[in-house]
XYZ file of C-alpha atoms in Angstrom:
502
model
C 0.000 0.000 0.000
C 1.050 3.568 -1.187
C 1.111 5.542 2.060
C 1.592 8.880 0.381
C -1.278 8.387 -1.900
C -3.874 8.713 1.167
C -5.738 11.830 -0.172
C -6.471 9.240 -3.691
C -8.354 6.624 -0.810
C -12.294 6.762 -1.378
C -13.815 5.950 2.454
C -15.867 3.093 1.043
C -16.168 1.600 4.493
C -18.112 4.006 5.883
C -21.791 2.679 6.879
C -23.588 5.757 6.781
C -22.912 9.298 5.200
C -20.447 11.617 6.890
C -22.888 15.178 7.152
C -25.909 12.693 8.658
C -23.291 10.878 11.187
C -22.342 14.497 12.017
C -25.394 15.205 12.802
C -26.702 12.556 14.938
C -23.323 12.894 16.921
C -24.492 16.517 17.390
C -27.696 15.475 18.906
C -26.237 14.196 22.422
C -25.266 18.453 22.653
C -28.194 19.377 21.796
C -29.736 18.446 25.265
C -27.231 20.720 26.678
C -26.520 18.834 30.250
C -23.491 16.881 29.043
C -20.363 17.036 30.736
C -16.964 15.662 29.234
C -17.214 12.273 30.401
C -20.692 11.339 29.330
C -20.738 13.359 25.977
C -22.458 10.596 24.612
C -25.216 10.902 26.535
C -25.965 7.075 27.720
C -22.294 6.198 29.170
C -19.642 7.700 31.465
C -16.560 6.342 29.922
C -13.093 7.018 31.550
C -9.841 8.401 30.301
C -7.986 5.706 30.218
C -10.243 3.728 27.974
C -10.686 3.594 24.312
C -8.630 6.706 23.731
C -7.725 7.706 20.359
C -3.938 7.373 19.227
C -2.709 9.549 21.517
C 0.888 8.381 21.528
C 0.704 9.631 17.767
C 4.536 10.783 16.565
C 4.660 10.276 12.765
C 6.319 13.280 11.843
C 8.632 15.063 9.436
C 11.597 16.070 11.372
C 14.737 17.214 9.204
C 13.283 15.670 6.121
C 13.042 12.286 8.098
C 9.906 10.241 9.214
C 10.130 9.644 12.391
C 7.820 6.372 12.966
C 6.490 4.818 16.488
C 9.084 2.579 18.034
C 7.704 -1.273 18.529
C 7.841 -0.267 22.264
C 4.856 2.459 21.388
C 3.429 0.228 18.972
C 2.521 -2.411 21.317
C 1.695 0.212 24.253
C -1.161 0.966 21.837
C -2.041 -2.686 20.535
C -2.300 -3.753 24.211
C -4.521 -0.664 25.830
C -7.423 -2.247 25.930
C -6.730 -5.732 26.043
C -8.506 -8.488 28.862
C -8.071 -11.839 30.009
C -10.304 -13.881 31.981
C -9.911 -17.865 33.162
C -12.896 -20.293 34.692
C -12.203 -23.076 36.950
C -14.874 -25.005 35.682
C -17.175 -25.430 32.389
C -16.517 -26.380 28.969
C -14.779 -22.566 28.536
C -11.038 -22.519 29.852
C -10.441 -18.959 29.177
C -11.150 -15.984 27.005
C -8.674 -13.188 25.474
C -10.499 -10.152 24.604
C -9.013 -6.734 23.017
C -10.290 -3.708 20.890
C -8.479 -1.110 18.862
C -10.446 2.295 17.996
C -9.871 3.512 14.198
C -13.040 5.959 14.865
C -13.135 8.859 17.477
C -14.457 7.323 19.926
C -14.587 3.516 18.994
C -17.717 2.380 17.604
C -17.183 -0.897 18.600
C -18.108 -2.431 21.853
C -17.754 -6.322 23.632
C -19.495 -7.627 26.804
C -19.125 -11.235 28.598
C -20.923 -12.511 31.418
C -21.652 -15.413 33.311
C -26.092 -16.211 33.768
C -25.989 -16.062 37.661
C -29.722 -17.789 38.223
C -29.336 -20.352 35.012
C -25.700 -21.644 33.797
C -23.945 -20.425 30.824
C -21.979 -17.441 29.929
C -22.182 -14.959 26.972
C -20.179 -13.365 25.004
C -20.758 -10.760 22.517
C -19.277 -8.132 19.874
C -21.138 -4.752 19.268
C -20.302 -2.998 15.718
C -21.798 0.236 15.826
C -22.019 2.723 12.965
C -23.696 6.525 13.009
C -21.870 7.163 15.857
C -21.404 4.859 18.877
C -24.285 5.312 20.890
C -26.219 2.309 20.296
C -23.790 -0.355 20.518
C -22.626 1.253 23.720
C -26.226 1.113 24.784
C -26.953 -2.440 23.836
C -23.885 -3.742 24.467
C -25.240 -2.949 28.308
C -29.002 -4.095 28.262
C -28.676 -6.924 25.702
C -27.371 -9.836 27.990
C -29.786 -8.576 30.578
C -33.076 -9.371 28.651
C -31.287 -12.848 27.571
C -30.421 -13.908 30.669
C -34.222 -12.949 31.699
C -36.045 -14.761 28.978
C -33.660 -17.917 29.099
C -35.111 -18.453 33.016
C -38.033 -20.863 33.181
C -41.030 -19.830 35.019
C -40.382 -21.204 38.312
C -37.481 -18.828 38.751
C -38.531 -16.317 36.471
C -41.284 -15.663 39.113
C -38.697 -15.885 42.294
C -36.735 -13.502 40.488
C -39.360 -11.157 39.772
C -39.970 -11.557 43.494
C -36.533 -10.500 44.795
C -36.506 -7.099 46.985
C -34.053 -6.003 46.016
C -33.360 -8.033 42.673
C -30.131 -9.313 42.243
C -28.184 -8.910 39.511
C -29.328 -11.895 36.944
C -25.483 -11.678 35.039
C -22.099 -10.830 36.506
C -20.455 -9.339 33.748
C -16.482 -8.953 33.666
C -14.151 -6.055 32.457
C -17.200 -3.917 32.442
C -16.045 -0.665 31.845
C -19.123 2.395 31.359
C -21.780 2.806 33.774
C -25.277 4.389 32.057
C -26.234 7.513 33.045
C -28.782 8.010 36.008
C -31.689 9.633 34.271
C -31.588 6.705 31.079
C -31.052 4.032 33.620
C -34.387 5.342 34.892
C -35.930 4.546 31.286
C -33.726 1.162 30.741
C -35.278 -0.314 34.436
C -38.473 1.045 33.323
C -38.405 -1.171 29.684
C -36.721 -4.094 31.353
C -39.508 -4.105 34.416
C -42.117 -4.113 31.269
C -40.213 -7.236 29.664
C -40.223 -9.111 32.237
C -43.756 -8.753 32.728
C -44.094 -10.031 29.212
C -41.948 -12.885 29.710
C -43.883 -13.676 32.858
C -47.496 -13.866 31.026
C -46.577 -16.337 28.708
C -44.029 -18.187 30.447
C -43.303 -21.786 30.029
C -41.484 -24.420 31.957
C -39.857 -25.762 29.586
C -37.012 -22.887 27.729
C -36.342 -23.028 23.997
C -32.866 -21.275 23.845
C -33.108 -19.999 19.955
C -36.523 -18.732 20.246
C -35.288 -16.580 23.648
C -32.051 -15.529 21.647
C -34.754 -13.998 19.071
C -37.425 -12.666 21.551
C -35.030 -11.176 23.847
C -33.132 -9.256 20.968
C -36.260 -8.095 19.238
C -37.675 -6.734 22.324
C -34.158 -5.067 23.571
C -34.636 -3.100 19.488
C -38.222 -2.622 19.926
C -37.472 -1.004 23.249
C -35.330 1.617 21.792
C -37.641 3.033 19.374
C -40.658 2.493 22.389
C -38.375 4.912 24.539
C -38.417 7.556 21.579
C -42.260 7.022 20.457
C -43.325 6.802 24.019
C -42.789 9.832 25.031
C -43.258 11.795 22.426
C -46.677 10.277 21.789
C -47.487 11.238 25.900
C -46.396 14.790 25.963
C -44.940 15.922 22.427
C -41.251 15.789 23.739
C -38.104 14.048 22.311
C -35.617 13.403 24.194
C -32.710 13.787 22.452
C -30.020 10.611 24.221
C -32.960 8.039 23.158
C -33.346 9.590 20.197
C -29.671 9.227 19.193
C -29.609 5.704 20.659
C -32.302 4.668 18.264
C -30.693 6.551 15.156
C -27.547 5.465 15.392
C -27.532 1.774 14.683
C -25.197 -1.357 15.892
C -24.986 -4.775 14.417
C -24.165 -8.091 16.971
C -22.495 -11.085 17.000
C -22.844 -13.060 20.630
C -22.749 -16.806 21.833
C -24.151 -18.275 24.240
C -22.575 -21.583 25.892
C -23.554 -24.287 28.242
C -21.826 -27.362 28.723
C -21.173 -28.750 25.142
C -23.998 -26.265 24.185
C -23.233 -23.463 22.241
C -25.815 -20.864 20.203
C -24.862 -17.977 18.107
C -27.093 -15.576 17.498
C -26.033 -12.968 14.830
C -27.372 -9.663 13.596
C -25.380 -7.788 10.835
C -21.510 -8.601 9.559
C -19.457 -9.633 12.141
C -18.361 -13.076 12.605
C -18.124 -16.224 14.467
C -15.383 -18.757 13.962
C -14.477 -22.261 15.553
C -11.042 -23.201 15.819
C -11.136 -26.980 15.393
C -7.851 -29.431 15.116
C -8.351 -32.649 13.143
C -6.830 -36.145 13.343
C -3.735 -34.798 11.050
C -3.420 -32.178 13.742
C -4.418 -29.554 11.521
C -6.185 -26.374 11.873
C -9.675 -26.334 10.239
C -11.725 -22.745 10.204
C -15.553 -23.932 10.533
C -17.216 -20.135 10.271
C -20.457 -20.588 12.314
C -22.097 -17.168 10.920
C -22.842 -15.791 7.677
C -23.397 -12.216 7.041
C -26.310 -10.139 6.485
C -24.817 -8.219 3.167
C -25.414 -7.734 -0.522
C -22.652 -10.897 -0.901
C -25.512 -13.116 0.843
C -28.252 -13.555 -1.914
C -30.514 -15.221 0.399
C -30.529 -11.849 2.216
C -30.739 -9.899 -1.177
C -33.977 -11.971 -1.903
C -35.565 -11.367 1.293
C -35.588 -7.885 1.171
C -36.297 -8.036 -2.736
C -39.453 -9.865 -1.620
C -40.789 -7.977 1.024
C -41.145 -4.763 -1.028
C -42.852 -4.033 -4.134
C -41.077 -5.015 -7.345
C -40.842 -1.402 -8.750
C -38.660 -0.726 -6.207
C -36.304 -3.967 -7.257
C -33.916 -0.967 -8.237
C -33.839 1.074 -5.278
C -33.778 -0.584 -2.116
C -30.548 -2.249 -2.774
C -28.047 -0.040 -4.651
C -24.351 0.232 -4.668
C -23.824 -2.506 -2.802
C -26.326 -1.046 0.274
C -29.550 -1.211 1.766
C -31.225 2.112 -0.054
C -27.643 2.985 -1.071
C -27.086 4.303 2.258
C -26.394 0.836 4.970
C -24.126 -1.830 4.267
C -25.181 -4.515 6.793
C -28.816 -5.750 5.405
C -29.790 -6.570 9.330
C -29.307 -4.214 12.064
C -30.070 -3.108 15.965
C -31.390 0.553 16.206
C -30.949 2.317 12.622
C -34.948 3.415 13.136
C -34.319 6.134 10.304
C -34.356 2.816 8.188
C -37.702 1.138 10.160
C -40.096 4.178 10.805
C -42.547 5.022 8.464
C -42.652 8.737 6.689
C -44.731 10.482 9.174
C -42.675 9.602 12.126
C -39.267 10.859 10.162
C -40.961 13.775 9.452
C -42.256 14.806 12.670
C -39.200 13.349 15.238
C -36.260 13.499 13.376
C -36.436 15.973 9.923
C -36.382 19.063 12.734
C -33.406 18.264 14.198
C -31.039 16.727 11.266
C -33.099 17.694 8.461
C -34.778 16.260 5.028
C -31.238 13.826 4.790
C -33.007 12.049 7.609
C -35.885 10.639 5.066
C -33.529 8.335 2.775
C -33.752 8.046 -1.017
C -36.832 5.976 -2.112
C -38.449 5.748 0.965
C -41.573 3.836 -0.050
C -42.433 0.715 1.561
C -40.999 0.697 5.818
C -39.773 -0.582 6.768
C -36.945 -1.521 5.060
C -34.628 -3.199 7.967
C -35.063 -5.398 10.705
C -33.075 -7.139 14.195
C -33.987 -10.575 13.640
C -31.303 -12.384 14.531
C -30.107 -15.773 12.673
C -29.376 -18.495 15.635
C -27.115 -21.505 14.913
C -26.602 -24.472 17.049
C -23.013 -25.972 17.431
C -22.518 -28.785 19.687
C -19.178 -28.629 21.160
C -16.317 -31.940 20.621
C -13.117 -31.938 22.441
C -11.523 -31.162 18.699
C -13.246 -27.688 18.789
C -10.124 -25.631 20.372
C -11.691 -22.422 20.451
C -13.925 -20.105 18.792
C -13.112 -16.441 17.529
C -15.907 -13.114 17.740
C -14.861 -9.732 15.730
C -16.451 -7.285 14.007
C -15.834 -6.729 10.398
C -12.727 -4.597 11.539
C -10.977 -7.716 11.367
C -12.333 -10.038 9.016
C -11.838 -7.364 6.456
C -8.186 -7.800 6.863
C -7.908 -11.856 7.352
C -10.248 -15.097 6.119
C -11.323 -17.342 9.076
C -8.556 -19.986 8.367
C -5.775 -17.753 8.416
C -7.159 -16.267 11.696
C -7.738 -19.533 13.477
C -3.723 -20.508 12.140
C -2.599 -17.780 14.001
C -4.365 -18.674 16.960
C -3.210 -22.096 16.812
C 0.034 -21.016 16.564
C -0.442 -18.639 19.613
C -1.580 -21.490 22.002
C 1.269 -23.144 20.766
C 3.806 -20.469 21.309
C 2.383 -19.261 24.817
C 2.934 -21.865 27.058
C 6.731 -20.115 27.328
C 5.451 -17.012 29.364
C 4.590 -19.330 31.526
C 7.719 -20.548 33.732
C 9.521 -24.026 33.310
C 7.776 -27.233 34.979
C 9.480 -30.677 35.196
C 6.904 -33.490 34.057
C 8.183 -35.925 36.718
C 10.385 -35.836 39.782
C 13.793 -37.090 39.968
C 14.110 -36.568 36.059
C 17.163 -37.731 34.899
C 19.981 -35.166 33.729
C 19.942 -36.111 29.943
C 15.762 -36.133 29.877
C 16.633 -32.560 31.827
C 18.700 -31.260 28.812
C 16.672 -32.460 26.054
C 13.757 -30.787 27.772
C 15.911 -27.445 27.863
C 17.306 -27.796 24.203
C 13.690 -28.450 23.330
C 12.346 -25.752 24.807
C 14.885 -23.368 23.651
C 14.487 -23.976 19.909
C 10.420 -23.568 20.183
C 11.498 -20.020 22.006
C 11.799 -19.277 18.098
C 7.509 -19.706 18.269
C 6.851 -17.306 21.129
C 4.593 -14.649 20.422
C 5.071 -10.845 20.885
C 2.016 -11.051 22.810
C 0.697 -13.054 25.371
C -3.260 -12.293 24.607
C -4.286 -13.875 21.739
C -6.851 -11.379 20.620
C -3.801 -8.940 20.620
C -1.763 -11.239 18.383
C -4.681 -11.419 15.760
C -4.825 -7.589 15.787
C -1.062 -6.933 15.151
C -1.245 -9.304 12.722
C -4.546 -8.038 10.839
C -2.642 -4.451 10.316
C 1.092 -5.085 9.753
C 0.822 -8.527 8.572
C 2.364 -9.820 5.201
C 3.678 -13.396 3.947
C 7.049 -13.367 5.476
C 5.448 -11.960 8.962
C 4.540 -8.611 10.487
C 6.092 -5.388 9.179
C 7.101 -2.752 11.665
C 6.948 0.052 9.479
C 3.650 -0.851 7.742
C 1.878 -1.468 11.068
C 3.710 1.960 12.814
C 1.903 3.822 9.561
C -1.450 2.494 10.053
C -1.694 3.345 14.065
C 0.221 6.703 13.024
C -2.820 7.967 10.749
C -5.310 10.409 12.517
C -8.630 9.189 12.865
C -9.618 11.036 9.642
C -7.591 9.468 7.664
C -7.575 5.782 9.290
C -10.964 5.368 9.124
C -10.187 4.739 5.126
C -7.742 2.286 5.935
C -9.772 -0.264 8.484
C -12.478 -0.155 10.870
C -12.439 -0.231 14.672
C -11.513 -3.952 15.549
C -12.696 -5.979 18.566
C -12.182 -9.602 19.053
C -13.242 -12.095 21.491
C -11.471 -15.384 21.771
C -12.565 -18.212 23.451
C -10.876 -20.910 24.867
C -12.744 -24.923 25.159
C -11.943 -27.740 27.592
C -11.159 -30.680 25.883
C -10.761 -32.783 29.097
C -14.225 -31.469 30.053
C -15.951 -31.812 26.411
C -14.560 -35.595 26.230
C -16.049 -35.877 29.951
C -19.525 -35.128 28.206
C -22.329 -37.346 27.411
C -22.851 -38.002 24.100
């Protein structure tokens, strides 16, 4: 890649045009009671998280580049990385890590362990328009699962609870929502379970709960919009956003040998699975809601009119405006005409009505759910957003992980297999273990490794200069480059799996 050609570089991954992102961004100002570290109106983020490239020194000194040093480079790759193990369950561990190319990250993650039910999820947030309602959903969503995947008997004792306790412990949670939307969210969630309760069952079918409990968690947003507007001709402006701005999902959900992944959008889910050659095999669980998936082009195709064959998918996008074909939030693209017209044309103007409006709406959050049952040959399985898999196919991904569990076993220090081990067993162990040295990884999180690897990566390894020039760019400019990235990866049990019934 040309570095000094950047101003040539068309942004042809943005999701939604630049003026109407602008704008919605604008709208969390708008309300006027925003200090700097809830400026987006539903979270209170700290400093220390998901800054931009701050440690930016790409220069011209003297006619020289100056570049980042590999010690900056990785002070940067690693800012936001997380590692979590379990003592017990078919999941060993998990490596999580983002990277923002947007100012502030659109991305988000969440994983969390079902406290009344067994299980944990684990989820990847892609937002676009701003970052509002991944953020926002990437907070509530595991909630409302974790409610509707209780059967009635606790469902009720739950409901029951004074106080309630929390029905997920979530882990390297990082944003707390604001008091006075927190107020709406308990509100919503206090209605859901109501719902769940009046047609609760005893027996729980995971992939319809995976559906219900995402389409209620969308429905909610635009409810929390509608609803008050409807009761006193008000908008407010943070649920407003929340519901503009859009966010697509990827998140699993695993129990025992049991795992379900429900998906919403383009990002990915990927199983890392070793055959009896001891080779890597890529089995890609998901399969994305874009113009390359034709079953997703005819579904839209036939739920409109064919006179407008032509115009609700064009240049590659849903009403040549949306790339993914499935969505959370994104209501400019779900309410009818009237709605845009009165709620959101007076604050962001006619732009907020797309281009051959006719027929709303045009998107939906249905989720696709797929079953997997887990085999002590499934190693591990790999979330990201499209950050990633733009950059790298699922096999050459999972290689790189494979090669990462092999390599980090040396952070770990030395342990003799046996006692009394004999001096010569003693130095072939040593001389052993000093030529697979030559494997060990820069980094000890594996969602880390993929990342350096996705942006300086070539065929003969990773290229310091090429990887110092893409986390040198200002956000600007980066954004043509690659997306935010966020990866999840998850980490099986064999021993346990081969423990499991068949």
């Amino acid at each position: 890649m040309n570095y000094s050609n950047i101003n040539v570089v068309v942004s042809t991954y943005l999701k939604v045009d630049r003026s109407l992102k602008q704008k919605l961004s604008n709208i969390w100002y708008k309300s006027g009671a925003l200090d700097d570290r809830n400026q987006f109106g539903c979270i209170n983020l700290t400093s220390r998280f998901f800054h931009s490239f701050n440690v930016r020194r790409q220069v011209e000194k003297d006619g020289v580049e100056v570049l980042l040093s590999p010690q900056e480079v990785t002070v940067i790759l690693r800012k936001n990385e997380f590692n979590k193990d379990f003592s017990y369950g078919s999941v060993k561990s998990y490596d999580s890590n983002q990277l923002p190319s947007n100012t502030p990250i659109e991305d988000t993650r969440c994983e969390a362990q079902c406290k009344m039910t067994s299980g944990l999820l684990m989820g990847v947030f892609d937002g676009h328009g701003g970052p509002a309602c991944a953020q926002v959903i990437s907070k509530r969503l595991f909630k409302y699962i974790a409610a509707a995947l209780l059967p009635q008997n606790l469902l009720q004792k739950y409901i029951k609870q004074e106080p309630r306790e929390p029905l997920i412990e979530t882990f390297n949670d990082r944003a707390e929502i604001v008091q006075d939307l927190k107020l709406i969210y308990d509100h919503s969630f206090n209605l859901y379970l109501n719902k769940l309760i009046a047609g609760a069952k005893n027996d729980v079918n995971i992939e319809s709960s995976l559906v219900d409990s995402i389409m209620q968690l969308d429905n909610d947003l635009s409810r929390e919009v509608l609803g008050q507007y409807k009761e006193n001709g008000t908008v407010n402006h943070k649920t407003l956003s929340v519901a503009l701005s859009g966010a697509v999902a990827c998140l699993s959900y695993i129990d025992g040998p049991h795992m379900y992944v429900a998906n919403v959008g383009d990002c990915n889910a990927v199983i890392g699975t070793m055959n009896d050659d001891n080779e890597w095999l890529a089995q890609k669980i998901t399969k994305e809601h874009n113009t390359e998936n034709f079953d997703e082009l005819k579904r839209i195709w036939n739920e409109h009119p064919d006179e407008e064959r032509k115009t609700v998918i064009r240049r590659d996008r849903l009403l040549g405006e949306l790339a993914p074909l499935r969505s959370l939030g994104d209501y400019r693209y779900k309410w009818d005409t009237e709605t845009l017209s009165e709620i959101v044309v007076p604050l962001i103007g006619q732009k907020a009505i797309p281009a051959n409006y006719y027929t709303p709406p045009y998107l939906t959050a249905k989720p696709d759910i797929y079953y997997h049952r887990l085999s002590p040959k499934d190693k591990f399985l790999i979330i990201a957003s499209d950050g990633l898999w733009d950059m790298m196919t699922p096999l050459q991904a999972v290689k790189l992980v494979g090669e990462h569990m092999k390599g980090k076993v040396f952070f770990n220090p030395l342990k003799l297999p046996k006692k009394n081990i004999q001096l010569g067993d003693l130095n072939e162990l040593l001389m052993h273990r000093k030529e697979s040295l030559k494997s060990k990884p820069k980094d000890r999180n594996a969602a880390t490794h993929l990342i350096r690897h996705a942006i300086g990566g070539t065929e003969y390894g990773v290229d310091h200069s090429r990887l110092a020039h893409l986390l040198s760019l200002s956000p600007d400019v980066s954004r043509m480059f690659r997306d935010d990235m966020t990866v999840t990866v998850v980490y099986f049990d064999s021993e346990y799996l081969r423990q499991c019934p068949a």
